[in-house]
Structures are given as C-alpha cells and as structure tokens.
C-alpha cells in the first residue's frame, strides 16, 4: 500500500526523453566537432589530395560520401560522463564509422544509475543504426536494445520497399511483428548534424527516428557564435552548436575546442555531459535522486489542499512564462518582483458535462492513439479494460473504475519499471509511471481520450521536510478534462498536484533545481 510520505515518481526525470538526440538519433548532435574554418580547410586539403591522386592514376573516382563522414572524428568513439545538478548519474558512448559496401554504422550507448528511495535504478540503452554512405543516404536498419529499469526488450527495424518492418523481442515472450510503418525520413546526413552544420557553416535540418517511440521528429542544428571559457585554468575559444528537437523542445548546447574536441554539453542549468576517458566516465557515484530534485516548501500545505473540492496557492520563483498558462485546474498571477502566484484547484467534473463513451477526442484523436508504449489496441489491454468496466457507459464512472483497479492491483515497487503497457499488466507492479501508463492504455481502449500528466506532488518524506516531488498521474476527457491519480487512488487528483507537462516531455527538465516556492497561502 502506498503512503503519502513515499514519493512514487520514477527517477528517470525525463532522462531518456531529454537525451533522445543521443539515444534516439544515430549520433548525438553534440558529438565532437571541429570549428567551421578547420573543417573547411581540411575538406579543401582532402579535395586537393584526391584530385592530385586522380590525375596521377586513371582509376575510377570513389563514390561521393555524406558530409557526416567527411568531417574528422576521433577513432574508437567518445565517452562522456552524465551529471544531474553536478552529481554523476550515468555515462554514454557514441561512435560513427564507415563500413564496407558503401555503408555507415552509428553506435550509441547510455547507462543511467541512481538510488530511488531505497532501491537502485539502472538502465542500459543501446542503439546501432546502419545507413547508405552517400549524401542523403537512407537509414537501412537499426537495433534498439534496452535492459534494466523499464524492462528488457529489443527492437529490430529493417527498411524494405514497402516501408519499415519492426520486430520486438522480449525475454519469455514470442517475437512480435509491429504494424507496418512508413519508411523513416532520416538520412545519413542527419547522423551527425553537429559536424555537418559546422562543415557547411550553416543550419542543418532533418527528421530523426526516435528510438523509444519510433516516431520521426524534426530536428534542427544551428552554429552559434563562439564563446570564450576557461579550461584547465586557460582561456580558450569554444565553438558552440545548438540543437532543438520538436519532441524535446529543449535547446541542447554543445561546446567544442577549435581542434575539434567536445568538452561539454548543457541541458539548461540542470544536466550536463562532460567528455571523459572511458575509465573516468564509467566510474559512478550512487546518487539519491529524490532528495536532489525535490522542491522544498517554506511550510506544510494547509488541509484544504487535500479536500475535493479544494485549493491552495503557491508563490513561485524561476517559473518560466511558457509554463504560466491558465487551465481549469491552475491559475497564474504575475507579481511585480518576478514571482508568480499559482492557484491549484481540484473539483470533480460537472454532472451535466459528462458524456457516454466512446467519447470524441477534443484533440482530433491524439489522445486515443495506440502507441509503442500506450498499447491500447493490444488484446490483453482491451480484454482487461472490458472486464473492469463491463457495460458501464458513463465515461467518468468508467474512468474511476479503471483507475481504482490499477491502484488495487499494482504492487508499489520502485525496482519493477516497465515502458510498455502490456508489460505493466503482465508484471502488475511499478511506481507512478507504471500506474499512469496502464490506466491511460485502458482508458483509450475503452473509448475515453486520456494522457499522462507530469508534474510535482506535495509530500512529507521520512526526513519530515515538506516538499514537492516529481510525479506522474492521468488526465481523461469525459466531456470535459478531469485528472485522476491511480497511484494514490484519487478519482479526482487533489490540489497538491502541480502539472507542468505531458507524457515525459523534456521541456520540464530545466525546472529541476531552479524552481522555488517562497510562500504557501
């Protein structure tokens, strides 16, 4: 049974979402890259050498290759330490090499490890992608392997004349051929947008296939003005490359020396990647993430915050304007000193506004879609949802029944994470992300538009400090939007919930470590 002093937010903290440019892209946009002038000089020298060789011998000219291969890179790949608020929580490796037969292989591997409450959470995510080597060469195949936190599984994709064929493999389960997908738009020129942008001296735009949801996302890399920083006590001029994905919507800034060494990558003020030797990168400290990322309150919340209907007002500092959008649950009032009053409200949906299911999605079907994670069309999910709600027609009543079933039937367990709804249903345990994922999948299977909500929730942990902890819950459209929390069996998520995004959106990650609450009313 969960208790309100035990935070249930899994500590990925959007890690894989934030690093989709690494784990979802063939080569990270922040990979090691030389300056524009150095690249142009090297390219001209290589071209002159090739021309001279051609004049000496009548041998056929070699096939033109992508700019991703023309740019110099370190042999053997690169290692980076990954830091959350200056505490190491993981490392990653990246490499891109030419293969025989006019092909290119990209390898990316991410390891994340941290203490989550009393448990240790560890995730290993590895991707291998193969492309045609020519300019604009197609993505030919990929293998995405994951083990540890989130479950063990492998996706093997092959591009055919008919599109993309993907096979999913999981331990103890039969191989599953996913629905046919359109051929990805990703090309080898997107395999290393940072180097390509620097080589060309201009912005590079492409579409990258995300390795976690198999959706294509527009990604843009821009060469920005160089910056002068101190490295090892010496001032050096660093090139700067910024990459923005339509999925993450978080600018990722990489800093590189003029000789092409990548020294640092900033994900806002919260996360940072640092170039390190293999031995240093793999040397880990065990970080307790809950205490590191919580937002401490100046005093406990009043009892009315837990009532339904109920409300509470928090005065916040360092909350960017883009998050200050009024909703049916959250209202914002800017203060003269730059702070903002946020009033959180909770109330059940009005009876007159409730509709029978199936309910039309106000967003055009996005919240009814079956995805790689939210497997709402999977037979097991459909059957389980039907067995719970049976013939219940009222959408809100059905939503409450599904949420209550998840609360009662899932064991609260930090160390049993799963990224797919069918895996959650099979293992019947997990934390807030598993509770929300399975609930949303069954809601959609029942004809009720739904999505996962990311934010913070009020708790008093074992140290007695009142604070907001990262959490995930559910929002459903039952004729109007309403929020439920299956982790804590709340048919109406109370006013201690402050929402900042949806379904692992990395836009919220820069708030970690910067958001402050200065008063409670």
Short mmCIF file of C-alpha atoms in Angstrom, two decimals:
data_model
loop_
_atom_site.label_atom_id
_atom_site.label_comp_id
_atom_site.label_asym_id
_atom_site.label_seq_id
_atom_site.Cartn_x
_atom_site.Cartn_y
_atom_site.Cartn_z
CA UNK A 1 0.00 0.00 0.00
CA UNK A 2 1.40 3.44 -0.83
CA UNK A 3 1.75 6.13 1.77
CA UNK A 4 1.75 9.86 1.17
CA UNK A 5 5.26 10.16 2.60
CA UNK A 6 6.68 7.82 -0.01
CA UNK A 7 7.29 9.53 -3.36
CA UNK A 8 6.36 7.35 -6.32
CA UNK A 9 7.98 9.27 -9.14
CA UNK A 10 10.47 7.10 -11.04
CA UNK A 11 13.74 8.99 -11.24
CA UNK A 12 14.26 8.90 -14.97
CA UNK A 13 13.18 12.56 -14.69
CA UNK A 14 12.72 12.61 -18.41
CA UNK A 15 16.30 11.41 -18.82
CA UNK A 16 15.72 9.34 -21.94
CA UNK A 17 13.41 11.98 -23.34
CA UNK A 18 15.99 14.66 -22.70
CA UNK A 19 18.69 12.54 -24.30
CA UNK A 20 16.65 11.47 -27.31
CA UNK A 21 19.15 13.30 -29.51
CA UNK A 22 21.63 10.72 -28.28
CA UNK A 23 19.65 7.54 -27.74
CA UNK A 24 17.03 8.24 -30.38
CA UNK A 25 19.32 9.69 -33.01
CA UNK A 26 22.07 7.85 -34.83
CA UNK A 27 24.75 10.16 -33.47
CA UNK A 28 24.31 12.88 -30.85
CA UNK A 29 24.03 16.42 -32.08
CA UNK A 30 26.64 17.38 -29.53
CA UNK A 31 29.25 14.91 -30.77
CA UNK A 32 32.84 16.08 -31.05
CA UNK A 33 33.21 18.58 -33.90
CA UNK A 34 35.94 20.96 -35.09
CA UNK A 35 35.48 24.61 -35.91
CA UNK A 36 33.98 25.73 -39.21
CA UNK A 37 37.26 27.13 -40.51
CA UNK A 38 39.19 24.00 -39.57
CA UNK A 39 36.65 21.78 -41.26
CA UNK A 40 36.67 23.85 -44.46
CA UNK A 41 40.48 23.81 -44.58
CA UNK A 42 40.58 20.07 -44.02
CA UNK A 43 37.90 19.50 -46.63
CA UNK A 44 39.81 21.61 -49.21
CA UNK A 45 43.05 19.79 -48.45
CA UNK A 46 41.34 16.41 -48.79
CA UNK A 47 39.77 17.50 -52.07
CA UNK A 48 43.13 18.73 -53.44
CA UNK A 49 44.81 15.50 -52.43
CA UNK A 50 42.08 13.44 -54.06
CA UNK A 51 42.32 15.50 -57.26
CA UNK A 52 46.09 15.06 -57.42
CA UNK A 53 45.74 11.33 -56.94
CA UNK A 54 43.15 11.17 -59.71
CA UNK A 55 45.50 13.00 -62.10
CA UNK A 56 48.26 10.53 -61.29
CA UNK A 57 46.11 7.49 -61.93
CA UNK A 58 43.13 6.86 -64.20
CA UNK A 59 41.43 4.75 -61.52
CA UNK A 60 37.65 5.31 -61.19
CA UNK A 61 36.60 8.09 -58.82
CA UNK A 62 35.34 6.89 -55.44
CA UNK A 63 31.66 7.26 -54.67
CA UNK A 64 30.77 10.59 -53.07
CA UNK A 65 30.06 10.23 -49.35
CA UNK A 66 27.97 12.18 -46.86
CA UNK A 67 29.35 15.20 -45.04
CA UNK A 68 28.84 13.18 -41.87
CA UNK A 69 31.79 11.01 -42.98
CA UNK A 70 33.92 13.83 -44.38
CA UNK A 71 34.22 15.55 -41.02
CA UNK A 72 37.11 14.30 -38.86
CA UNK A 73 36.23 12.42 -35.68
CA UNK A 74 38.18 10.52 -33.01
CA UNK A 75 38.87 6.88 -33.77
CA UNK A 76 37.29 4.41 -31.39
CA UNK A 77 34.42 6.63 -30.33
CA UNK A 78 33.89 9.01 -27.43
CA UNK A 79 32.89 8.63 -23.76
CA UNK A 80 31.02 11.21 -21.68
CA UNK A 81 30.00 11.43 -18.04
CA UNK A 82 26.40 12.49 -17.42
CA UNK A 83 25.72 14.80 -14.48
CA UNK A 84 22.47 15.88 -12.82
CA UNK A 85 22.96 19.02 -10.72
CA UNK A 86 26.71 18.27 -10.65
CA UNK A 87 26.17 14.67 -9.44
CA UNK A 88 27.12 11.86 -11.79
CA UNK A 89 24.14 9.70 -12.72
CA UNK A 90 25.43 7.94 -15.82
CA UNK A 91 27.67 7.85 -18.86
CA UNK A 92 27.33 7.36 -22.59
CA UNK A 93 29.37 6.26 -25.56
CA UNK A 94 29.00 7.29 -29.20
CA UNK A 95 30.75 6.37 -32.45
CA UNK A 96 30.17 6.62 -36.19
CA UNK A 97 32.24 4.62 -38.67
CA UNK A 98 32.32 3.66 -42.35
CA UNK A 99 31.51 0.05 -43.25
CA UNK A 100 32.45 -1.93 -46.37
CA UNK A 101 29.95 -1.79 -49.20
CA UNK A 102 29.19 1.92 -49.01
CA UNK A 103 27.51 1.89 -45.62
CA UNK A 104 27.83 3.74 -42.30
CA UNK A 105 27.28 2.41 -38.79
CA UNK A 106 26.34 4.50 -35.77
CA UNK A 107 26.58 3.19 -32.21
CA UNK A 108 25.16 4.92 -29.13
CA UNK A 109 25.01 3.52 -25.60
CA UNK A 110 23.60 5.16 -22.47
CA UNK A 111 23.91 3.89 -18.89
CA UNK A 112 21.92 5.57 -16.11
CA UNK A 113 22.19 4.57 -12.46
CA UNK A 114 20.85 6.23 -9.32
CA UNK A 115 19.27 5.44 -5.98
CA UNK A 116 15.48 5.76 -5.98
CA UNK A 117 14.26 5.80 -2.41
CA UNK A 118 15.65 2.55 -1.00
CA UNK A 119 16.25 0.90 -4.39
CA UNK A 120 18.91 1.28 -7.06
CA UNK A 121 17.56 2.06 -10.53
CA UNK A 122 19.75 1.21 -13.52
CA UNK A 123 19.03 1.45 -17.24
CA UNK A 124 21.13 0.47 -20.24
CA UNK A 125 20.01 1.74 -23.66
CA UNK A 126 21.99 0.84 -26.78
CA UNK A 127 21.33 1.63 -30.44
CA UNK A 128 23.08 0.53 -33.62
CA UNK A 129 22.00 2.10 -36.94
CA UNK A 130 23.18 1.45 -40.50
CA UNK A 131 22.87 3.91 -43.41
CA UNK A 132 23.86 4.28 -47.02
CA UNK A 133 27.12 6.26 -47.04
CA UNK A 134 26.25 8.54 -49.97
CA UNK A 135 24.91 12.08 -49.43
CA UNK A 136 21.27 11.80 -48.41
CA UNK A 137 21.77 8.06 -47.89
CA UNK A 138 18.80 6.23 -46.41
CA UNK A 139 18.54 4.68 -42.96
CA UNK A 140 18.66 0.95 -43.75
CA UNK A 141 18.29 -0.80 -40.40
CA UNK A 142 18.53 -0.37 -36.64
CA UNK A 143 18.63 -2.33 -33.41
CA UNK A 144 17.46 -0.70 -30.18
CA UNK A 145 18.27 -2.70 -27.04
CA UNK A 146 17.18 -1.84 -23.52
CA UNK A 147 17.66 -3.61 -20.21
CA UNK A 148 17.24 -2.83 -16.55
CA UNK A 149 14.80 -0.19 -15.36
CA UNK A 150 11.95 -0.04 -17.87
CA UNK A 151 12.17 -3.74 -18.78
CA UNK A 152 14.33 -5.78 -21.12
CA UNK A 153 13.41 -5.63 -24.79
CA UNK A 154 14.88 -5.23 -28.27
CA UNK A 155 13.50 -3.57 -31.40
CA UNK A 156 14.96 -4.68 -34.72
CA UNK A 157 13.97 -2.48 -37.66
CA UNK A 158 14.58 -3.05 -41.37
CA UNK A 159 13.66 -0.66 -44.17
CA UNK A 160 12.10 -2.52 -47.10
CA UNK A 161 10.48 -1.46 -50.37
CA UNK A 162 7.15 -1.42 -48.51
CA UNK A 163 8.26 0.71 -45.56
CA UNK A 164 9.66 -0.05 -42.09
CA UNK A 165 9.37 -3.54 -40.61
CA UNK A 166 9.97 -3.75 -36.84
CA UNK A 167 10.22 -6.88 -34.70
CA UNK A 168 10.02 -6.59 -30.92
CA UNK A 169 11.78 -9.19 -28.78
CA UNK A 170 11.23 -9.62 -25.04
CA UNK A 171 12.51 -12.33 -22.66
CA UNK A 172 10.00 -15.13 -22.23
CA UNK A 173 7.65 -13.65 -24.86
CA UNK A 174 7.13 -14.62 -28.51
CA UNK A 175 8.60 -12.28 -31.09
CA UNK A 176 6.12 -9.62 -32.14
CA UNK A 177 5.98 -8.02 -35.57
CA UNK A 178 4.66 -4.47 -35.16
CA UNK A 179 2.24 -2.84 -37.55
CA UNK A 180 3.91 -1.74 -40.80
CA UNK A 181 5.24 1.81 -40.66
CA UNK A 182 6.22 4.31 -43.34
CA UNK A 183 9.89 4.37 -44.27
CA UNK A 184 11.74 6.81 -41.99
CA UNK A 185 12.80 10.17 -43.43
CA UNK A 186 16.07 10.10 -41.52
CA UNK A 187 19.23 10.14 -43.65
CA UNK A 188 22.94 9.68 -43.04
CA UNK A 189 23.33 13.47 -43.25
CA UNK A 190 21.27 13.59 -40.03
CA UNK A 191 23.56 11.04 -38.38
CA UNK A 192 25.81 13.81 -37.10
CA UNK A 193 24.06 17.12 -37.56
CA UNK A 194 26.64 18.97 -35.45
CA UNK A 195 29.59 18.12 -37.67
CA UNK A 196 27.57 18.58 -40.84
CA UNK A 197 26.39 22.04 -39.71
CA UNK A 198 29.95 23.08 -38.90
CA UNK A 199 31.31 21.70 -42.17
CA UNK A 200 28.70 23.60 -44.18
CA UNK A 201 28.79 26.67 -41.97
CA UNK A 202 25.01 26.86 -41.81
CA UNK A 203 21.89 25.44 -40.17
CA UNK A 204 21.05 21.79 -40.76
CA UNK A 205 17.51 20.44 -40.59
CA UNK A 206 16.32 16.84 -40.71
CA UNK A 207 13.94 14.25 -39.28
CA UNK A 208 15.25 11.76 -36.72
CA UNK A 209 13.54 8.49 -35.81
CA UNK A 210 13.21 8.33 -32.03
CA UNK A 211 14.44 5.03 -30.62
CA UNK A 212 11.89 4.92 -27.81
CA UNK A 213 8.61 5.55 -29.64
CA UNK A 214 9.63 5.04 -33.31
CA UNK A 215 8.16 8.41 -34.31
CA UNK A 216 10.02 10.84 -36.59
CA UNK A 217 10.76 14.30 -35.17
CA UNK A 218 12.05 17.39 -36.93
CA UNK A 219 15.45 18.33 -35.55
CA UNK A 220 17.42 21.49 -36.29
CA UNK A 221 21.09 22.18 -35.52
CA UNK A 222 22.46 25.72 -35.62
CA UNK A 223 26.03 27.00 -35.49
CA UNK A 224 26.12 29.85 -32.97
CA UNK A 225 28.66 32.48 -32.04
CA UNK A 226 31.79 31.07 -30.37
CA UNK A 227 32.33 31.66 -26.66
CA UNK A 228 35.42 32.17 -24.54
CA UNK A 229 35.66 29.97 -21.46
CA UNK A 230 38.31 28.79 -19.02
CA UNK A 231 39.52 25.20 -19.39
CA UNK A 232 42.22 23.92 -17.07
CA UNK A 233 42.95 27.48 -15.97
CA UNK A 234 43.46 28.68 -19.55
CA UNK A 235 41.09 30.84 -21.59
CA UNK A 236 40.09 29.15 -24.84
CA UNK A 237 37.63 29.99 -27.60
CA UNK A 238 34.96 27.33 -27.98
CA UNK A 239 32.66 26.73 -30.90
CA UNK A 240 29.01 26.42 -29.91
CA UNK A 241 26.36 24.28 -31.59
CA UNK A 242 22.71 24.27 -30.53
CA UNK A 243 20.25 21.50 -31.39
CA UNK A 244 16.46 21.58 -30.97
CA UNK A 245 14.08 18.66 -31.46
CA UNK A 246 10.34 19.02 -31.97
CA UNK A 247 9.92 16.22 -29.45
CA UNK A 248 12.09 17.53 -26.65
CA UNK A 249 11.77 21.29 -27.30
CA UNK A 250 14.78 21.80 -25.03
CA UNK A 251 17.80 23.53 -26.65
CA UNK A 252 20.93 21.43 -26.17
CA UNK A 253 24.14 23.47 -26.31
CA UNK A 254 27.49 21.81 -27.06
CA UNK A 255 30.89 23.49 -26.61
CA UNK A 256 33.90 22.43 -28.69
CA UNK A 257 37.53 23.46 -28.94
CA UNK A 258 38.94 24.77 -32.22
CA UNK A 259 40.78 21.47 -32.78
CA UNK A 260 37.52 19.56 -32.60
CA UNK A 261 37.41 18.32 -29.02
CA UNK A 262 33.95 18.36 -27.46
CA UNK A 263 34.30 19.43 -23.85
CA UNK A 264 30.79 19.96 -22.51
CA UNK A 265 27.07 19.73 -23.30
CA UNK A 266 24.48 21.74 -21.34
CA UNK A 267 20.85 20.74 -20.93
CA UNK A 268 19.71 24.01 -19.35
CA UNK A 269 21.17 24.52 -15.87
CA UNK A 270 20.23 21.06 -14.67
CA UNK A 271 22.04 18.41 -16.67
CA UNK A 272 25.47 18.35 -18.21
CA UNK A 273 27.59 15.93 -20.22
CA UNK A 274 31.38 16.09 -19.90
CA UNK A 275 33.98 14.46 -22.12
CA UNK A 276 35.90 11.90 -20.06
CA UNK A 277 38.15 8.92 -20.60
CA UNK A 278 36.43 5.55 -20.60
CA UNK A 279 37.64 4.67 -17.11
CA UNK A 280 36.55 8.01 -15.63
CA UNK A 281 33.21 8.02 -17.46
CA UNK A 282 32.32 4.60 -16.10
CA UNK A 283 33.25 5.48 -12.53
CA UNK A 284 29.90 6.13 -10.84
CA UNK A 285 28.76 7.64 -7.58
CA UNK A 286 25.39 6.42 -6.26
CA UNK A 287 23.14 9.48 -6.20
CA UNK A 288 19.84 9.63 -4.28
CA UNK A 289 17.69 11.46 -6.77
CA UNK A 290 14.56 12.24 -4.74
CA UNK A 291 16.37 14.49 -2.30
CA UNK A 292 18.43 16.03 -5.09
CA UNK A 293 15.49 17.13 -7.23
CA UNK A 294 12.68 17.96 -4.81
CA UNK A 295 11.31 21.48 -4.32
CA UNK A 296 11.37 22.27 -0.60
CA UNK A 297 8.43 24.30 0.75
CA UNK A 298 8.69 27.06 3.38
CA UNK A 299 5.90 25.38 5.36
CA UNK A 300 3.41 22.50 5.04
CA UNK A 301 0.38 22.88 2.80
CA UNK A 302 -2.95 23.57 4.54
CA UNK A 303 -5.51 20.78 4.93
CA UNK A 304 -7.79 22.38 2.31
CA UNK A 305 -5.26 21.40 -0.35
CA UNK A 306 -6.25 17.75 0.10
CA UNK A 307 -10.01 18.36 0.03
CA UNK A 308 -12.15 17.88 -3.08
CA UNK A 309 -13.29 20.45 -3.96
CA UNK A 310 -10.20 22.19 -2.63
CA UNK A 311 -7.45 24.62 -3.50
CA UNK A 312 -4.12 26.08 -2.43
CA UNK A 313 -1.92 28.97 -3.62
CA UNK A 314 1.85 28.74 -4.02
CA UNK A 315 4.16 31.68 -4.69
CA UNK A 316 6.85 30.51 -7.11
CA UNK A 317 10.18 31.85 -8.30
CA UNK A 318 12.00 30.91 -11.52
CA UNK A 319 8.88 29.60 -13.27
CA UNK A 320 9.30 30.49 -16.98
CA UNK A 321 6.42 32.32 -18.67
CA UNK A 322 5.74 29.42 -21.06
CA UNK A 323 4.53 27.35 -18.10
CA UNK A 324 2.18 30.06 -16.88
CA UNK A 325 -0.85 29.07 -18.97
CA UNK A 326 -4.22 29.14 -17.20
CA UNK A 327 -6.16 25.84 -17.17
CA UNK A 328 -9.28 24.54 -15.47
CA UNK A 329 -7.05 23.47 -12.55
CA UNK A 330 -4.25 26.07 -12.44
CA UNK A 331 -4.43 29.88 -12.48
CA UNK A 332 -1.44 32.24 -12.59
CA UNK A 333 -1.00 35.78 -11.28
CA UNK A 334 2.34 37.51 -12.00
CA UNK A 335 3.79 39.56 -9.13
CA UNK A 336 5.85 42.79 -9.52
CA UNK A 337 9.10 41.16 -8.31
CA UNK A 338 9.09 38.47 -11.00
CA UNK A 339 7.48 35.81 -8.85
CA UNK A 340 4.09 34.32 -9.68
CA UNK A 341 1.12 33.18 -7.62
CA UNK A 342 -0.13 29.78 -8.72
CA UNK A 343 -3.58 28.74 -7.51
CA UNK A 344 -4.17 24.98 -7.73
CA UNK A 345 -7.78 23.77 -7.71
CA UNK A 346 -9.43 20.35 -7.68
CA UNK A 347 -13.09 19.54 -8.36
CA UNK A 348 -14.96 16.64 -9.97
CA UNK A 349 -16.35 17.12 -13.48
CA UNK A 350 -19.78 18.71 -13.63
CA UNK A 351 -22.53 16.06 -14.00
CA UNK A 352 -24.14 17.95 -16.88
CA UNK A 353 -20.88 17.94 -18.83
CA UNK A 354 -20.22 14.19 -18.59
CA UNK A 355 -20.71 12.08 -21.72
CA UNK A 356 -21.21 8.43 -22.55
CA UNK A 357 -18.36 6.52 -24.11
CA UNK A 358 -16.94 6.32 -26.66
CA UNK A 359 -16.08 9.99 -26.37
CA UNK A 360 -14.73 12.07 -29.27
CA UNK A 361 -11.22 13.35 -28.63
CA UNK A 362 -11.06 17.18 -28.49
CA UNK A 363 -7.51 16.94 -29.91
CA UNK A 364 -8.53 15.07 -33.03
CA UNK A 365 -7.59 11.55 -31.95
CA UNK A 366 -4.12 12.03 -30.45
CA UNK A 367 -5.39 11.01 -27.01
CA UNK A 368 -6.99 7.81 -28.34
CA UNK A 369 -3.98 6.63 -30.33
CA UNK A 370 -2.33 3.28 -29.66
CA UNK A 371 1.45 3.72 -29.50
CA UNK A 372 4.54 1.63 -28.82
CA UNK A 373 4.18 2.43 -25.10
CA UNK A 374 0.43 3.06 -24.74
CA UNK A 375 -0.67 -0.20 -26.34
CA UNK A 376 -4.40 0.50 -26.19
CA UNK A 377 -5.15 -1.86 -29.11
CA UNK A 378 -3.29 -4.81 -27.60
CA UNK A 379 -5.76 -7.68 -27.00
CA UNK A 380 -4.67 -8.09 -23.37
CA UNK A 381 -5.26 -4.39 -22.63
CA UNK A 382 -8.63 -4.36 -24.38
CA UNK A 383 -9.78 -7.52 -22.57
CA UNK A 384 -8.66 -6.28 -19.15
CA UNK A 385 -10.39 -2.91 -19.56
CA UNK A 386 -13.62 -4.56 -20.69
CA UNK A 387 -13.59 -6.95 -17.74
CA UNK A 388 -13.35 -3.98 -15.36
CA UNK A 389 -15.95 -1.58 -16.72
CA UNK A 390 -18.19 -4.16 -18.43
CA UNK A 391 -21.22 -2.30 -19.83
CA UNK A 392 -20.68 1.00 -17.99
CA UNK A 393 -21.49 3.82 -20.40
CA UNK A 394 -20.72 6.95 -18.37
CA UNK A 395 -17.16 7.91 -19.28
CA UNK A 396 -16.24 9.38 -15.90
CA UNK A 397 -17.63 6.43 -13.95
CA UNK A 398 -15.68 4.07 -16.21
CA UNK A 399 -12.52 6.15 -15.76
CA UNK A 400 -12.86 5.94 -11.98
CA UNK A 401 -13.32 2.18 -12.16
CA UNK A 402 -10.19 1.72 -14.25
CA UNK A 403 -8.09 3.98 -12.03
CA UNK A 404 -9.29 2.21 -8.88
CA UNK A 405 -8.49 -1.20 -10.38
CA UNK A 406 -4.93 -0.14 -11.19
CA UNK A 407 -4.46 1.22 -7.67
CA UNK A 408 -5.71 -2.02 -6.11
CA UNK A 409 -3.93 -4.48 -8.39
CA UNK A 410 -0.48 -2.99 -8.96
CA UNK A 411 2.16 -3.57 -6.31
CA UNK A 412 4.00 -0.36 -5.42
CA UNK A 413 7.58 -1.22 -6.40
CA UNK A 414 10.37 1.15 -7.46
CA UNK A 415 12.51 -1.61 -8.94
CA UNK A 416 9.95 -3.04 -11.36
CA UNK A 417 9.67 -0.36 -14.02
CA UNK A 418 8.25 -1.05 -17.48
CA UNK A 419 7.93 1.15 -20.55
CA UNK A 420 5.11 -0.77 -22.27
CA UNK A 421 1.52 -1.08 -21.02
CA UNK A 422 1.37 -4.83 -21.73
CA UNK A 423 4.50 -5.35 -19.62
CA UNK A 424 2.93 -3.42 -16.75
CA UNK A 425 -0.23 -5.50 -17.00
CA UNK A 426 1.76 -8.72 -17.00
CA UNK A 427 4.02 -7.90 -14.05
CA UNK A 428 1.37 -5.92 -12.11
CA UNK A 429 3.85 -3.76 -10.22
CA UNK A 430 5.71 -0.49 -10.57
CA UNK A 431 5.68 3.15 -9.45
CA UNK A 432 3.65 6.16 -10.58
CA UNK A 433 4.73 5.90 -14.21
CA UNK A 434 3.53 2.31 -14.50
CA UNK A 435 0.25 3.15 -12.75
CA UNK A 436 -0.36 6.03 -15.15
CA UNK A 437 0.75 4.17 -18.27
CA UNK A 438 -1.58 1.21 -17.71
CA UNK A 439 -4.50 3.45 -16.74
CA UNK A 440 -4.14 5.59 -19.88
CA UNK A 441 -3.86 2.50 -22.09
CA UNK A 442 -7.08 1.02 -20.66
CA UNK A 443 -8.87 4.38 -20.85
CA UNK A 444 -8.06 4.69 -24.55
CA UNK A 445 -9.03 1.05 -25.10
CA UNK A 446 -12.41 1.94 -23.58
CA UNK A 447 -13.00 4.89 -25.90
CA UNK A 448 -12.01 7.55 -23.35
CA UNK A 449 -9.36 10.06 -24.52
CA UNK A 450 -6.54 10.18 -21.97
CA UNK A 451 -2.91 11.22 -21.47
CA UNK A 452 -0.26 11.10 -18.77
CA UNK A 453 0.48 14.25 -16.79
CA UNK A 454 3.95 15.13 -15.49
CA UNK A 455 4.46 17.47 -12.57
CA UNK A 456 5.09 17.57 -8.85
CA UNK A 457 3.04 16.44 -5.86
CA UNK A 458 3.18 17.50 -2.22
CA UNK A 459 4.63 15.02 0.24
CA UNK A 460 6.39 14.93 3.59
CA UNK A 461 9.11 12.32 3.33
CA UNK A 462 10.83 10.41 6.12
CA UNK A 463 13.05 13.40 6.98
CA UNK A 464 9.97 15.48 7.85
CA UNK A 465 10.65 18.16 5.22
CA UNK A 466 7.54 19.39 3.32
CA UNK A 467 8.37 19.37 -0.38
CA UNK A 468 7.15 18.84 -3.92
CA UNK A 469 8.38 15.64 -5.59
CA UNK A 470 8.27 14.69 -9.29
CA UNK A 471 5.26 12.56 -10.08
CA UNK A 472 3.01 11.33 -12.90
CA UNK A 473 -0.76 10.96 -12.99
CA UNK A 474 -3.64 10.85 -15.50
CA UNK A 475 -5.93 13.25 -17.35
CA UNK A 476 -9.08 11.98 -19.11
CA UNK A 477 -11.67 13.63 -21.34
CA UNK A 478 -15.13 12.60 -20.13
CA UNK A 479 -16.98 15.51 -21.76
CA UNK A 480 -14.51 17.86 -20.04
CA UNK A 481 -10.98 17.28 -18.82
CA UNK A 482 -10.51 15.77 -15.38
CA UNK A 483 -7.45 14.43 -13.56
CA UNK A 484 -7.17 11.16 -11.64
CA UNK A 485 -4.26 9.70 -9.67
CA UNK A 486 -4.22 5.88 -9.77
CA UNK A 487 -1.07 5.72 -7.63
CA UNK A 488 -2.87 7.20 -4.63
CA UNK A 489 -6.43 6.11 -5.51
CA UNK A 490 -7.70 9.64 -6.12
CA UNK A 491 -10.72 9.76 -8.51
CA UNK A 492 -10.02 13.50 -8.55
CA UNK A 493 -6.33 14.37 -8.25
CA UNK A 494 -6.29 16.79 -5.34
CA UNK A 495 -4.86 20.33 -5.31
CA UNK A 496 -1.44 19.12 -4.13
CA UNK A 497 -0.74 18.21 -7.78
CA UNK A 498 1.03 20.88 -9.88
CA UNK A 499 1.14 19.91 -13.57
CA UNK A 500 3.93 21.16 -15.83
CA UNK A 501 3.80 18.89 -18.89
CA UNK A 502 2.58 15.72 -20.55
CA UNK A 503 4.00 12.21 -21.03
CA UNK A 504 7.66 12.64 -20.22
CA UNK A 505 8.01 15.98 -22.01
CA UNK A 506 11.61 17.10 -21.54
CA UNK A 507 10.53 20.76 -21.53
CA UNK A 508 10.02 20.43 -17.78
CA UNK A 509 13.53 19.15 -17.05
CA UNK A 510 15.19 22.59 -16.78
CA UNK A 511 12.83 23.33 -13.87
CA UNK A 512 14.63 20.75 -11.75
CA UNK A 513 16.94 22.55 -9.38
CA UNK A 514 15.75 26.03 -10.35
CA UNK A 515 12.05 26.16 -9.39
CA UNK A 516 11.48 27.60 -5.91
CA UNK A 517 8.41 28.06 -3.72
CA UNK A 518 8.75 31.12 -1.49
CA UNK A 519 5.31 31.16 0.16
CA UNK A 520 2.23 29.00 0.73
CA UNK A 521 -1.24 30.51 1.10
#
